[in-house]
Amino acid sequence: MSAMHKVVAIMGPTACGKTAAALEIARHIPAEIISVDSALVYRGMDIGTAKPSATELAAVPHHLIDIIDPAESYSVAQFRHDTIRLVAEIQARGKLPLLVGGTMMYFNALQRGLDDLPGADPALRAELDAEAARIGVPGLHARLATLDPVTAARLQPNDSQRIQRALEIIQLTGQPMSALLAQQTKTVAPFDMLAISLEPSERSVLHQRIAQRFDLMLEQGFIAEVQTLRRRSDLHPNLPSIRCVGYRQAWEYLDGQYDYAEMRERGIIATRQLAKRQITWLRAMPQRVVIDCLSDNPPTQILQLVEQYLAET
């Protein structure tokens, strides 16, 4: 396959060094970065998402960053559509598309295809949000268990976003999501992709990095950033943007649910849990090439892999 039809993905858990690796590749190979991060799409959410700095954004073209308002939602289907379009445009410019991020549902949609399920219904979603506030997310999970036990069994009782989505699909189609998924076929992405995964050989070291990065966010003014979001009347804790790791904990702290020290601890724990889920997703991708993010100079190792991949016919 021609290098003009190739794509490189740099994936991995939070705080593993994906951005540094991508920028190193772009220093040596003409490339553009497509963000694969469900939090970076939101404008005005910079510190808590560890958004690339102005210098980093200026060093190489970036895509799918700051594209929607926090009051809006951005679906996996939208990501897949936008990414396939962007890959073709970047390749037409003679550059290498670099897919960089840690939102594994997005990578999964690209590699394995997307289920043709109905789109979100804002009015119905508002009804489900109100019901969640009334009976709690575990109550919605119990209702889902009676309507679609297969889907309910694979969801945690507090996974509000996916539980509400499953109930929404039932109301829109009259069928359980599990039954619809069993009937459908998927279409994979129209390009070849080298998947490189930065993963830690020692989980405890990654945990230290996560804590250090969360503390740095706090020093940089993360709480003030969330206070700015809270002053908007159209934002609330049930939105996908405010449910992002760190933002939820900061919002609840500002609501007076717990003190600063507990907010910090909860934010770090939530980020560690996110990293654990990301690593679990990655281990289900046998085609990935694993680089130890704690080894000597991972960006250089990745650059060598990419150069070899582009040289292959």
PDB file of C-alpha atoms in Angstrom:
ATOM      1  CA  MET A   1       0.000   0.000   0.000  1.00  0.00           C
ATOM      2  CA  SER A   2       1.245   3.494  -0.856  1.00  0.00           C
ATOM      3  CA  ALA A   3       2.376   5.722   2.016  1.00  0.00           C
ATOM      4  CA  MET A   4      -0.271   8.163   0.795  1.00  0.00           C
ATOM      5  CA  HIS A   5      -2.979   5.775   2.027  1.00  0.00           C
ATOM      6  CA  LYS A   6      -1.489   5.108   5.440  1.00  0.00           C
ATOM      7  CA  VAL A   7      -2.494   6.450   8.842  1.00  0.00           C
ATOM      8  CA  VAL A   8      -0.682   6.294  12.180  1.00  0.00           C
ATOM      9  CA  ALA A   9      -2.549   6.090  15.483  1.00  0.00           C
ATOM     10  CA  ILE A  10      -0.849   6.954  18.767  1.00  0.00           C
ATOM     11  CA  MET A  11      -3.051   5.758  21.572  1.00  0.00           C
ATOM     12  CA  GLY A  12      -2.693   5.093  25.256  1.00  0.00           C
ATOM     13  CA  PRO A  13      -3.964   5.958  28.729  1.00  0.00           C
ATOM     14  CA  THR A  14      -4.002   9.484  30.080  1.00  0.00           C
ATOM     15  CA  ALA A  15      -0.600  10.955  31.036  1.00  0.00           C
ATOM     16  CA  CYS A  16       1.392   8.446  28.958  1.00  0.00           C
ATOM     17  CA  GLY A  17       3.042  11.010  26.641  1.00  0.00           C
ATOM     18  CA  LYS A  18       0.989  10.766  23.460  1.00  0.00           C
ATOM     19  CA  THR A  19       1.283  14.459  22.572  1.00  0.00           C
ATOM     20  CA  ALA A  20       5.080  14.480  22.885  1.00  0.00           C
ATOM     21  CA  ALA A  21       5.323  11.450  20.618  1.00  0.00           C
ATOM     22  CA  ALA A  22       3.068  12.993  17.975  1.00  0.00           C
ATOM     23  CA  LEU A  23       4.990  16.253  17.952  1.00  0.00           C
ATOM     24  CA  GLU A  24       8.270  14.351  17.554  1.00  0.00           C
ATOM     25  CA  ILE A  25       6.905  12.554  14.493  1.00  0.00           C
ATOM     26  CA  ALA A  26       5.672  15.844  13.018  1.00  0.00           C
ATOM     27  CA  ARG A  27       9.148  17.345  13.438  1.00  0.00           C
ATOM     28  CA  HIS A  28      10.536  14.761  10.998  1.00  0.00           C
ATOM     29  CA  ILE A  29       7.599  13.801   8.791  1.00  0.00           C
ATOM     30  CA  PRO A  30       5.063  16.202   7.238  1.00  0.00           C
ATOM     31  CA  ALA A  31       1.956  15.411   9.257  1.00  0.00           C
ATOM     32  CA  GLU A  32      -1.278  16.739  10.716  1.00  0.00           C
ATOM     33  CA  ILE A  33      -2.807  15.647  14.009  1.00  0.00           C
ATOM     34  CA  ILE A  34      -6.410  14.514  14.419  1.00  0.00           C
ATOM     35  CA  SER A  35      -7.390  14.528  18.082  1.00  0.00           C
ATOM     36  CA  VAL A  36      -9.041  11.332  19.277  1.00  0.00           C
ATOM     37  CA  ASP A  37     -10.225  12.767  22.582  1.00  0.00           C
ATOM     38  CA  SER A  38     -13.848  13.288  23.534  1.00  0.00           C
ATOM     39  CA  ALA A  39     -12.952  16.116  25.957  1.00  0.00           C
ATOM     40  CA  LEU A  40     -10.743  18.197  23.665  1.00  0.00           C
ATOM     41  CA  VAL A  41     -13.682  18.951  21.372  1.00  0.00           C
ATOM     42  CA  TYR A  42     -15.102  21.458  23.896  1.00  0.00           C
ATOM     43  CA  ARG A  43     -14.274  25.146  23.741  1.00  0.00           C
ATOM     44  CA  GLY A  44     -13.398  26.815  27.049  1.00  0.00           C
ATOM     45  CA  MET A  45     -12.323  23.544  28.653  1.00  0.00           C
ATOM     46  CA  ASP A  46      -8.562  23.811  28.406  1.00  0.00           C
ATOM     47  CA  ILE A  47      -6.840  23.197  31.719  1.00  0.00           C
ATOM     48  CA  GLY A  48      -8.837  20.197  32.897  1.00  0.00           C
ATOM     49  CA  THR A  49      -8.535  18.439  29.536  1.00  0.00           C
ATOM     50  CA  ALA A  50      -4.755  19.003  29.296  1.00  0.00           C
ATOM     51  CA  LYS A  51      -5.373  20.610  25.929  1.00  0.00           C
ATOM     52  CA  PRO A  52      -2.190  21.144  23.857  1.00  0.00           C
ATOM     53  CA  SER A  53      -0.594  24.524  24.473  1.00  0.00           C
ATOM     54  CA  ALA A  54      -0.724  27.376  21.977  1.00  0.00           C
ATOM     55  CA  THR A  55       2.891  26.608  21.057  1.00  0.00           C
ATOM     56  CA  GLU A  56       2.106  22.944  20.431  1.00  0.00           C
ATOM     57  CA  LEU A  57      -0.992  23.797  18.402  1.00  0.00           C
ATOM     58  CA  ALA A  58       1.059  26.206  16.298  1.00  0.00           C
ATOM     59  CA  ALA A  59       3.830  23.669  15.680  1.00  0.00           C
ATOM     60  CA  VAL A  60       1.646  21.331  13.609  1.00  0.00           C
ATOM     61  CA  PRO A  61      -1.945  21.546  12.299  1.00  0.00           C
ATOM     62  CA  HIS A  62      -4.478  20.036  14.737  1.00  0.00           C
ATOM     63  CA  HIS A  63      -8.047  18.952  14.057  1.00  0.00           C
ATOM     64  CA  LEU A  64     -11.137  18.172  16.197  1.00  0.00           C
ATOM     65  CA  ILE A  65     -10.049  20.478  19.010  1.00  0.00           C
ATOM     66  CA  ASP A  66     -12.311  23.343  20.183  1.00  0.00           C
ATOM     67  CA  ILE A  67     -15.038  22.461  17.694  1.00  0.00           C
ATOM     68  CA  ILE A  68     -18.190  22.593  19.858  1.00  0.00           C
ATOM     69  CA  ASP A  69     -19.616  24.437  22.843  1.00  0.00           C
ATOM     70  CA  PRO A  70     -19.813  22.583  26.203  1.00  0.00           C
ATOM     71  CA  ALA A  71     -23.617  22.754  26.015  1.00  0.00           C
ATOM     72  CA  GLU A  72     -23.532  20.637  22.847  1.00  0.00           C
ATOM     73  CA  SER A  73     -22.770  16.952  22.364  1.00  0.00           C
ATOM     74  CA  TYR A  74     -20.442  15.208  19.932  1.00  0.00           C
ATOM     75  CA  SER A  75     -21.229  11.624  19.069  1.00  0.00           C
ATOM     76  CA  VAL A  76     -19.028   8.707  18.077  1.00  0.00           C
ATOM     77  CA  ALA A  77     -20.778   8.747  14.694  1.00  0.00           C
ATOM     78  CA  GLN A  78     -19.849  12.409  14.189  1.00  0.00           C
ATOM     79  CA  PHE A  79     -16.249  11.664  15.131  1.00  0.00           C
ATOM     80  CA  ARG A  80     -16.028   8.789  12.671  1.00  0.00           C
ATOM     81  CA  HIS A  81     -17.531  10.839   9.842  1.00  0.00           C
ATOM     82  CA  ASP A  82     -15.277  13.829  10.540  1.00  0.00           C
ATOM     83  CA  THR A  83     -12.153  11.709  10.891  1.00  0.00           C
ATOM     84  CA  ILE A  84     -12.628   9.787   7.639  1.00  0.00           C
ATOM     85  CA  ARG A  85     -13.136  13.111   5.858  1.00  0.00           C
ATOM     86  CA  LEU A  86     -10.090  14.692   7.508  1.00  0.00           C
ATOM     87  CA  VAL A  87      -7.861  11.710   6.749  1.00  0.00           C
ATOM     88  CA  ALA A  88      -8.696  12.011   3.043  1.00  0.00           C
ATOM     89  CA  GLU A  89      -8.058  15.774   3.082  1.00  0.00           C
ATOM     90  CA  ILE A  90      -4.718  15.422   4.886  1.00  0.00           C
ATOM     91  CA  GLN A  91      -3.577  12.667   2.551  1.00  0.00           C
ATOM     92  CA  ALA A  92      -4.573  14.817  -0.439  1.00  0.00           C
ATOM     93  CA  ARG A  93      -2.212  17.491   0.927  1.00  0.00           C
ATOM     94  CA  GLY A  94       0.595  14.922   0.883  1.00  0.00           C
ATOM     95  CA  LYS A  95       0.832  14.657   4.651  1.00  0.00           C
ATOM     96  CA  LEU A  96       0.575  11.837   7.176  1.00  0.00           C
ATOM     97  CA  PRO A  97      -2.594  11.756   9.308  1.00  0.00           C
ATOM     98  CA  LEU A  98      -1.726  11.194  12.975  1.00  0.00           C
ATOM     99  CA  LEU A  99      -4.652  10.020  15.113  1.00  0.00           C
ATOM    100  CA  VAL A 100      -3.679  10.904  18.669  1.00  0.00           C
ATOM    101  CA  GLY A 101      -5.677  10.368  21.850  1.00  0.00           C
ATOM    102  CA  GLY A 102      -7.152   8.102  24.441  1.00  0.00           C
ATOM    103  CA  THR A 103     -10.879   7.894  23.705  1.00  0.00           C
ATOM    104  CA  MET A 104     -10.996   4.209  22.908  1.00  0.00           C
ATOM    105  CA  MET A 105     -14.616   4.208  21.726  1.00  0.00           C
ATOM    106  CA  TYR A 106     -13.494   6.518  18.927  1.00  0.00           C
ATOM    107  CA  PHE A 107     -10.611   4.252  17.907  1.00  0.00           C
ATOM    108  CA  ASN A 108     -12.904   1.247  18.118  1.00  0.00           C
ATOM    109  CA  ALA A 109     -15.440   2.921  15.821  1.00  0.00           C
ATOM    110  CA  LEU A 110     -12.731   3.557  13.241  1.00  0.00           C
ATOM    111  CA  GLN A 111     -11.189   0.092  13.355  1.00  0.00           C
ATOM    112  CA  ARG A 112     -14.276  -2.082  13.756  1.00  0.00           C
ATOM    113  CA  GLY A 113     -16.959   0.072  12.214  1.00  0.00           C
ATOM    114  CA  LEU A 114     -20.007   1.725  13.678  1.00  0.00           C
ATOM    115  CA  ASP A 115     -23.404   0.357  14.472  1.00  0.00           C
ATOM    116  CA  ASP A 116     -26.232   1.996  12.543  1.00  0.00           C
ATOM    117  CA  LEU A 117     -28.279   3.042  15.575  1.00  0.00           C
ATOM    118  CA  PRO A 118     -30.690   6.006  15.679  1.00  0.00           C
ATOM    119  CA  GLY A 119     -29.283   9.419  16.513  1.00  0.00           C
ATOM    120  CA  ALA A 120     -29.880  11.203  19.794  1.00  0.00           C
ATOM    121  CA  ASP A 121     -33.272  12.786  20.454  1.00  0.00           C
ATOM    122  CA  PRO A 122     -32.807  15.975  22.538  1.00  0.00           C
ATOM    123  CA  ALA A 123     -36.358  15.985  23.920  1.00  0.00           C
ATOM    124  CA  LEU A 124     -36.204  12.339  24.920  1.00  0.00           C
ATOM    125  CA  ARG A 125     -32.752  12.831  26.424  1.00  0.00           C
ATOM    126  CA  ALA A 126     -34.109  15.695  28.536  1.00  0.00           C
ATOM    127  CA  GLU A 127     -36.890  13.419  29.801  1.00  0.00           C
ATOM    128  CA  LEU A 128     -34.338  10.766  30.757  1.00  0.00           C
ATOM    129  CA  ASP A 129     -32.178  13.376  32.499  1.00  0.00           C
ATOM    130  CA  ALA A 130     -35.203  14.442  34.546  1.00  0.00           C
ATOM    131  CA  GLU A 131     -36.024  10.848  35.383  1.00  0.00           C
ATOM    132  CA  ALA A 132     -32.416  10.219  36.446  1.00  0.00           C
ATOM    133  CA  ALA A 133     -32.640  13.202  38.780  1.00  0.00           C
ATOM    134  CA  ARG A 134     -35.885  11.823  40.227  1.00  0.00           C
ATOM    135  CA  ILE A 135     -35.104   8.120  40.715  1.00  0.00           C
ATOM    136  CA  GLY A 136     -31.322   8.041  40.346  1.00  0.00           C
ATOM    137  CA  VAL A 137     -29.146   6.380  37.712  1.00  0.00           C
ATOM    138  CA  PRO A 138     -29.323   2.966  39.468  1.00  0.00           C
ATOM    139  CA  GLY A 139     -33.105   3.235  39.126  1.00  0.00           C
ATOM    140  CA  LEU A 140     -32.725   3.732  35.372  1.00  0.00           C
ATOM    141  CA  HIS A 141     -30.356   0.765  35.282  1.00  0.00           C
ATOM    142  CA  ALA A 142     -32.988  -1.390  37.020  1.00  0.00           C
ATOM    143  CA  ARG A 143     -35.562  -0.338  34.412  1.00  0.00           C
ATOM    144  CA  LEU A 144     -33.117  -1.148  31.615  1.00  0.00           C
ATOM    145  CA  ALA A 145     -32.553  -4.595  33.156  1.00  0.00           C
ATOM    146  CA  THR A 146     -36.226  -5.407  32.627  1.00  0.00           C
ATOM    147  CA  LEU A 147     -36.295  -4.075  29.044  1.00  0.00           C
ATOM    148  CA  ASP A 148     -32.846  -5.123  27.782  1.00  0.00           C
ATOM    149  CA  PRO A 149     -31.138  -7.456  30.277  1.00  0.00           C
ATOM    150  CA  VAL A 150     -28.243  -8.192  27.893  1.00  0.00           C
ATOM    151  CA  THR A 151     -27.231  -4.533  27.647  1.00  0.00           C
ATOM    152  CA  ALA A 152     -27.881  -3.878  31.338  1.00  0.00           C
ATOM    153  CA  ALA A 153     -25.602  -6.761  32.306  1.00  0.00           C
ATOM    154  CA  ARG A 154     -22.584  -5.183  30.607  1.00  0.00           C
ATOM    155  CA  LEU A 155     -23.157  -1.681  32.040  1.00  0.00           C
ATOM    156  CA  GLN A 156     -22.253  -0.452  35.502  1.00  0.00           C
ATOM    157  CA  PRO A 157     -25.302   0.743  37.500  1.00  0.00           C
ATOM    158  CA  ASN A 158     -23.843   4.280  37.630  1.00  0.00           C
ATOM    159  CA  ASP A 159     -22.926   4.554  33.934  1.00  0.00           C
ATOM    160  CA  SER A 160     -25.530   7.250  33.304  1.00  0.00           C
ATOM    161  CA  GLN A 161     -24.579   8.129  29.736  1.00  0.00           C
ATOM    162  CA  ARG A 162     -24.739   4.574  28.343  1.00  0.00           C
ATOM    163  CA  ILE A 163     -27.781   3.576  30.395  1.00  0.00           C
ATOM    164  CA  GLN A 164     -29.725   6.577  29.126  1.00  0.00           C
ATOM    165  CA  ARG A 165     -28.580   5.888  25.568  1.00  0.00           C
ATOM    166  CA  ALA A 166     -29.829   2.290  25.788  1.00  0.00           C
ATOM    167  CA  LEU A 167     -33.217   3.436  27.114  1.00  0.00           C
ATOM    168  CA  GLU A 168     -33.387   6.114  24.421  1.00  0.00           C
ATOM    169  CA  ILE A 169     -32.843   3.507  21.691  1.00  0.00           C
ATOM    170  CA  ILE A 170     -35.619   1.327  23.113  1.00  0.00           C
ATOM    171  CA  GLN A 171     -38.053   4.239  23.082  1.00  0.00           C
ATOM    172  CA  LEU A 172     -37.036   5.358  19.592  1.00  0.00           C
ATOM    173  CA  THR A 173     -37.077   1.922  17.935  1.00  0.00           C
ATOM    174  CA  GLY A 174     -39.229  -0.269  20.146  1.00  0.00           C
ATOM    175  CA  GLN A 175     -36.378  -2.802  20.260  1.00  0.00           C
ATOM    176  CA  PRO A 176     -33.578  -3.487  22.748  1.00  0.00           C
ATOM    177  CA  MET A 177     -30.158  -2.197  21.733  1.00  0.00           C
ATOM    178  CA  SER A 178     -28.692  -5.700  22.105  1.00  0.00           C
ATOM    179  CA  ALA A 179     -31.121  -7.044  19.500  1.00  0.00           C
ATOM    180  CA  LEU A 180     -30.346  -4.228  17.061  1.00  0.00           C
ATOM    181  CA  LEU A 181     -26.603  -4.745  17.434  1.00  0.00           C
ATOM    182  CA  ALA A 182     -26.975  -8.468  16.752  1.00  0.00           C
ATOM    183  CA  GLN A 183     -28.753  -7.732  13.449  1.00  0.00           C
ATOM    184  CA  GLN A 184     -26.312  -5.215  12.035  1.00  0.00           C
ATOM    185  CA  THR A 185     -23.141  -5.325  10.000  1.00  0.00           C
ATOM    186  CA  LYS A 186     -20.320  -2.791  10.260  1.00  0.00           C
ATOM    187  CA  THR A 187     -18.167  -0.903   7.801  1.00  0.00           C
ATOM    188  CA  VAL A 188     -14.511  -0.400   8.678  1.00  0.00           C
ATOM    189  CA  ALA A 189     -12.467   2.684   7.854  1.00  0.00           C
ATOM    190  CA  PRO A 190     -11.190   3.025   4.257  1.00  0.00           C
ATOM    191  CA  PHE A 191      -7.485   3.255   5.127  1.00  0.00           C
ATOM    192  CA  ASP A 192      -4.616   1.244   6.559  1.00  0.00           C
ATOM    193  CA  MET A 193      -3.627   2.148  10.115  1.00  0.00           C
ATOM    194  CA  LEU A 194      -0.553   1.451  12.214  1.00  0.00           C
ATOM    195  CA  ALA A 195      -1.769   1.408  15.830  1.00  0.00           C
ATOM    196  CA  ILE A 196       0.942   2.275  18.360  1.00  0.00           C
ATOM    197  CA  SER A 197       0.043   2.065  22.021  1.00  0.00           C
ATOM    198  CA  LEU A 198       1.963   3.767  24.824  1.00  0.00           C
ATOM    199  CA  GLU A 199       1.437   1.641  27.926  1.00  0.00           C
ATOM    200  CA  PRO A 200       3.161   1.631  31.335  1.00  0.00           C
ATOM    201  CA  SER A 201       5.288  -1.301  32.494  1.00  0.00           C
ATOM    202  CA  GLU A 202       4.603  -0.155  36.064  1.00  0.00           C
ATOM    203  CA  ARG A 203       1.092   1.067  36.805  1.00  0.00           C
ATOM    204  CA  SER A 204       2.236   2.818  39.995  1.00  0.00           C
ATOM    205  CA  VAL A 205       4.497   5.163  38.030  1.00  0.00           C
ATOM    206  CA  LEU A 206       1.609   6.136  35.761  1.00  0.00           C
ATOM    207  CA  HIS A 207      -0.454   6.812  38.893  1.00  0.00           C
ATOM    208  CA  GLN A 208       2.257   9.181  40.112  1.00  0.00           C
ATOM    209  CA  ARG A 209       2.205  10.993  36.777  1.00  0.00           C
ATOM    210  CA  ILE A 210      -1.567  11.313  36.970  1.00  0.00           C
ATOM    211  CA  ALA A 211      -1.394  12.838  40.455  1.00  0.00           C
ATOM    212  CA  GLN A 212       1.338  15.251  39.402  1.00  0.00           C
ATOM    213  CA  ARG A 213      -0.613  16.344  36.349  1.00  0.00           C
ATOM    214  CA  PHE A 214      -3.812  16.861  38.329  1.00  0.00           C
ATOM    215  CA  ASP A 215      -1.923  19.004  40.855  1.00  0.00           C
ATOM    216  CA  LEU A 216      -0.426  21.017  37.989  1.00  0.00           C
ATOM    217  CA  MET A 217      -3.924  21.610  36.603  1.00  0.00           C
ATOM    218  CA  LEU A 218      -5.027  22.918  39.989  1.00  0.00           C
ATOM    219  CA  GLU A 219      -2.015  25.246  40.102  1.00  0.00           C
ATOM    220  CA  GLN A 220      -2.822  26.493  36.594  1.00  0.00           C
ATOM    221  CA  GLY A 221      -6.320  27.586  37.622  1.00  0.00           C
ATOM    222  CA  PHE A 222      -8.542  24.586  36.956  1.00  0.00           C
ATOM    223  CA  ILE A 223     -11.066  25.539  39.652  1.00  0.00           C
ATOM    224  CA  ALA A 224     -11.415  29.042  38.180  1.00  0.00           C
ATOM    225  CA  GLU A 225     -12.030  27.444  34.768  1.00  0.00           C
ATOM    226  CA  VAL A 226     -14.881  25.369  36.208  1.00  0.00           C
ATOM    227  CA  GLN A 227     -16.261  28.426  38.033  1.00  0.00           C
ATOM    228  CA  THR A 228     -16.481  30.191  34.666  1.00  0.00           C
ATOM    229  CA  LEU A 229     -18.440  27.256  33.252  1.00  0.00           C
ATOM    230  CA  ARG A 230     -20.770  27.235  36.273  1.00  0.00           C
ATOM    231  CA  ARG A 231     -21.716  30.864  35.695  1.00  0.00           C
ATOM    232  CA  ARG A 232     -23.452  29.792  32.493  1.00  0.00           C
ATOM    233  CA  SER A 233     -27.129  29.011  33.001  1.00  0.00           C
ATOM    234  CA  ASP A 234     -27.173  26.436  30.198  1.00  0.00           C
ATOM    235  CA  LEU A 235     -24.568  24.101  31.700  1.00  0.00           C
ATOM    236  CA  HIS A 236     -25.356  21.423  34.279  1.00  0.00           C
ATOM    237  CA  PRO A 237     -23.759  18.241  35.693  1.00  0.00           C
ATOM    238  CA  ASN A 238     -25.689  15.860  33.406  1.00  0.00           C
ATOM    239  CA  LEU A 239     -24.050  17.177  30.231  1.00  0.00           C
ATOM    240  CA  PRO A 240     -21.299  15.015  28.672  1.00  0.00           C
ATOM    241  CA  SER A 241     -18.887  17.951  28.933  1.00  0.00           C
ATOM    242  CA  ILE A 242     -19.362  18.384  32.677  1.00  0.00           C
ATOM    243  CA  ARG A 243     -19.202  14.618  33.206  1.00  0.00           C
ATOM    244  CA  CYS A 244     -15.600  14.659  31.957  1.00  0.00           C
ATOM    245  CA  VAL A 245     -13.086  13.370  34.500  1.00  0.00           C
ATOM    246  CA  GLY A 246     -11.997  16.179  36.814  1.00  0.00           C
ATOM    247  CA  TYR A 247     -14.788  18.540  35.819  1.00  0.00           C
ATOM    248  CA  ARG A 248     -17.417  16.470  37.598  1.00  0.00           C
ATOM    249  CA  GLN A 249     -15.369  16.443  40.811  1.00  0.00           C
ATOM    250  CA  ALA A 250     -14.579  20.168  40.635  1.00  0.00           C
ATOM    251  CA  TRP A 251     -18.245  20.983  39.958  1.00  0.00           C
ATOM    252  CA  GLU A 252     -19.357  18.925  42.960  1.00  0.00           C
ATOM    253  CA  TYR A 253     -16.694  20.599  45.129  1.00  0.00           C
ATOM    254  CA  LEU A 254     -18.020  24.015  44.124  1.00  0.00           C
ATOM    255  CA  ASP A 255     -21.512  22.720  44.959  1.00  0.00           C
ATOM    256  CA  GLY A 256     -20.231  22.150  48.490  1.00  0.00           C
ATOM    257  CA  GLN A 257     -20.488  18.361  48.377  1.00  0.00           C
ATOM    258  CA  TYR A 258     -16.973  17.961  49.799  1.00  0.00           C
ATOM    259  CA  ASP A 259     -13.847  19.951  50.661  1.00  0.00           C
ATOM    260  CA  TYR A 260     -10.833  20.806  48.499  1.00  0.00           C
ATOM    261  CA  ALA A 261      -8.686  17.904  49.705  1.00  0.00           C
ATOM    262  CA  GLU A 262     -11.420  15.370  48.959  1.00  0.00           C
ATOM    263  CA  MET A 263     -12.039  16.966  45.552  1.00  0.00           C
ATOM    264  CA  ARG A 264      -8.356  16.540  44.713  1.00  0.00           C
ATOM    265  CA  GLU A 265      -8.369  12.926  45.868  1.00  0.00           C
ATOM    266  CA  ARG A 266     -11.579  12.115  43.979  1.00  0.00           C
ATOM    267  CA  GLY A 267     -10.239  13.758  40.823  1.00  0.00           C
ATOM    268  CA  ILE A 268      -7.027  11.742  40.937  1.00  0.00           C
ATOM    269  CA  ILE A 269      -8.876   8.490  41.642  1.00  0.00           C
ATOM    270  CA  ALA A 270     -11.310   9.133  38.778  1.00  0.00           C
ATOM    271  CA  THR A 271      -8.393   9.775  36.420  1.00  0.00           C
ATOM    272  CA  ARG A 272      -6.701   6.553  37.521  1.00  0.00           C
ATOM    273  CA  GLN A 273      -9.938   4.678  36.873  1.00  0.00           C
ATOM    274  CA  LEU A 274     -10.104   6.240  33.414  1.00  0.00           C
ATOM    275  CA  ALA A 275      -6.536   5.071  32.706  1.00  0.00           C
ATOM    276  CA  LYS A 276      -7.462   1.561  33.844  1.00  0.00           C
ATOM    277  CA  ARG A 277     -10.435   1.476  31.468  1.00  0.00           C
ATOM    278  CA  GLN A 278      -8.270   2.767  28.625  1.00  0.00           C
ATOM    279  CA  ILE A 279      -5.678   0.046  29.203  1.00  0.00           C
ATOM    280  CA  THR A 280      -8.413  -2.595  29.287  1.00  0.00           C
ATOM    281  CA  TRP A 281      -9.660  -1.373  25.889  1.00  0.00           C
ATOM    282  CA  LEU A 282      -6.125  -1.401  24.506  1.00  0.00           C
ATOM    283  CA  ARG A 283      -5.474  -4.976  25.571  1.00  0.00           C
ATOM    284  CA  ALA A 284      -8.471  -5.999  23.469  1.00  0.00           C
ATOM    285  CA  MET A 285      -6.665  -4.653  20.375  1.00  0.00           C
ATOM    286  CA  PRO A 286      -4.226  -7.447  19.415  1.00  0.00           C
ATOM    287  CA  GLN A 287      -3.036  -5.608  16.301  1.00  0.00           C
ATOM    288  CA  ARG A 288      -1.486  -2.743  18.273  1.00  0.00           C
ATOM    289  CA  VAL A 289       2.277  -2.271  18.684  1.00  0.00           C
ATOM    290  CA  VAL A 290       3.099  -1.628  22.339  1.00  0.00           C
ATOM    291  CA  ILE A 291       5.771   0.825  23.497  1.00  0.00           C
ATOM    292  CA  ASP A 292       6.564   1.139  27.192  1.00  0.00           C
ATOM    293  CA  CYS A 293       5.789   4.776  27.993  1.00  0.00           C
ATOM    294  CA  LEU A 294       8.248   4.555  30.919  1.00  0.00           C
ATOM    295  CA  SER A 295      11.171   3.402  28.770  1.00  0.00           C
ATOM    296  CA  ASP A 296      13.982   5.597  27.454  1.00  0.00           C
ATOM    297  CA  ASN A 297      12.773   8.095  24.847  1.00  0.00           C
ATOM    298  CA  PRO A 298       9.469   6.564  23.621  1.00  0.00           C
ATOM    299  CA  PRO A 299       9.003   9.323  20.973  1.00  0.00           C
ATOM    300  CA  THR A 300      12.188   8.224  19.198  1.00  0.00           C
ATOM    301  CA  GLN A 301      11.108   4.580  19.305  1.00  0.00           C
ATOM    302  CA  ILE A 302       7.749   5.520  17.806  1.00  0.00           C
ATOM    303  CA  LEU A 303       9.362   7.638  15.096  1.00  0.00           C
ATOM    304  CA  GLN A 304      11.464   4.649  14.017  1.00  0.00           C
ATOM    305  CA  LEU A 305       8.351   2.462  13.819  1.00  0.00           C
ATOM    306  CA  VAL A 306       6.539   5.062  11.746  1.00  0.00           C
ATOM    307  CA  GLU A 307       9.449   5.507   9.313  1.00  0.00           C
ATOM    308  CA  GLN A 308       9.613   1.734   8.837  1.00  0.00           C
ATOM    309  CA  TYR A 309       5.849   1.536   8.300  1.00  0.00           C
ATOM    310  CA  LEU A 310       5.871   4.311   5.688  1.00  0.00           C
ATOM    311  CA  ALA A 311       8.763   2.636   3.838  1.00  0.00           C
ATOM    312  CA  GLU A 312       6.822  -0.612   3.460  1.00  0.00           C
ATOM    313  CA  THR A 313       4.946  -1.192   0.202  1.00  0.00           C
TER     314      THR A 313
END
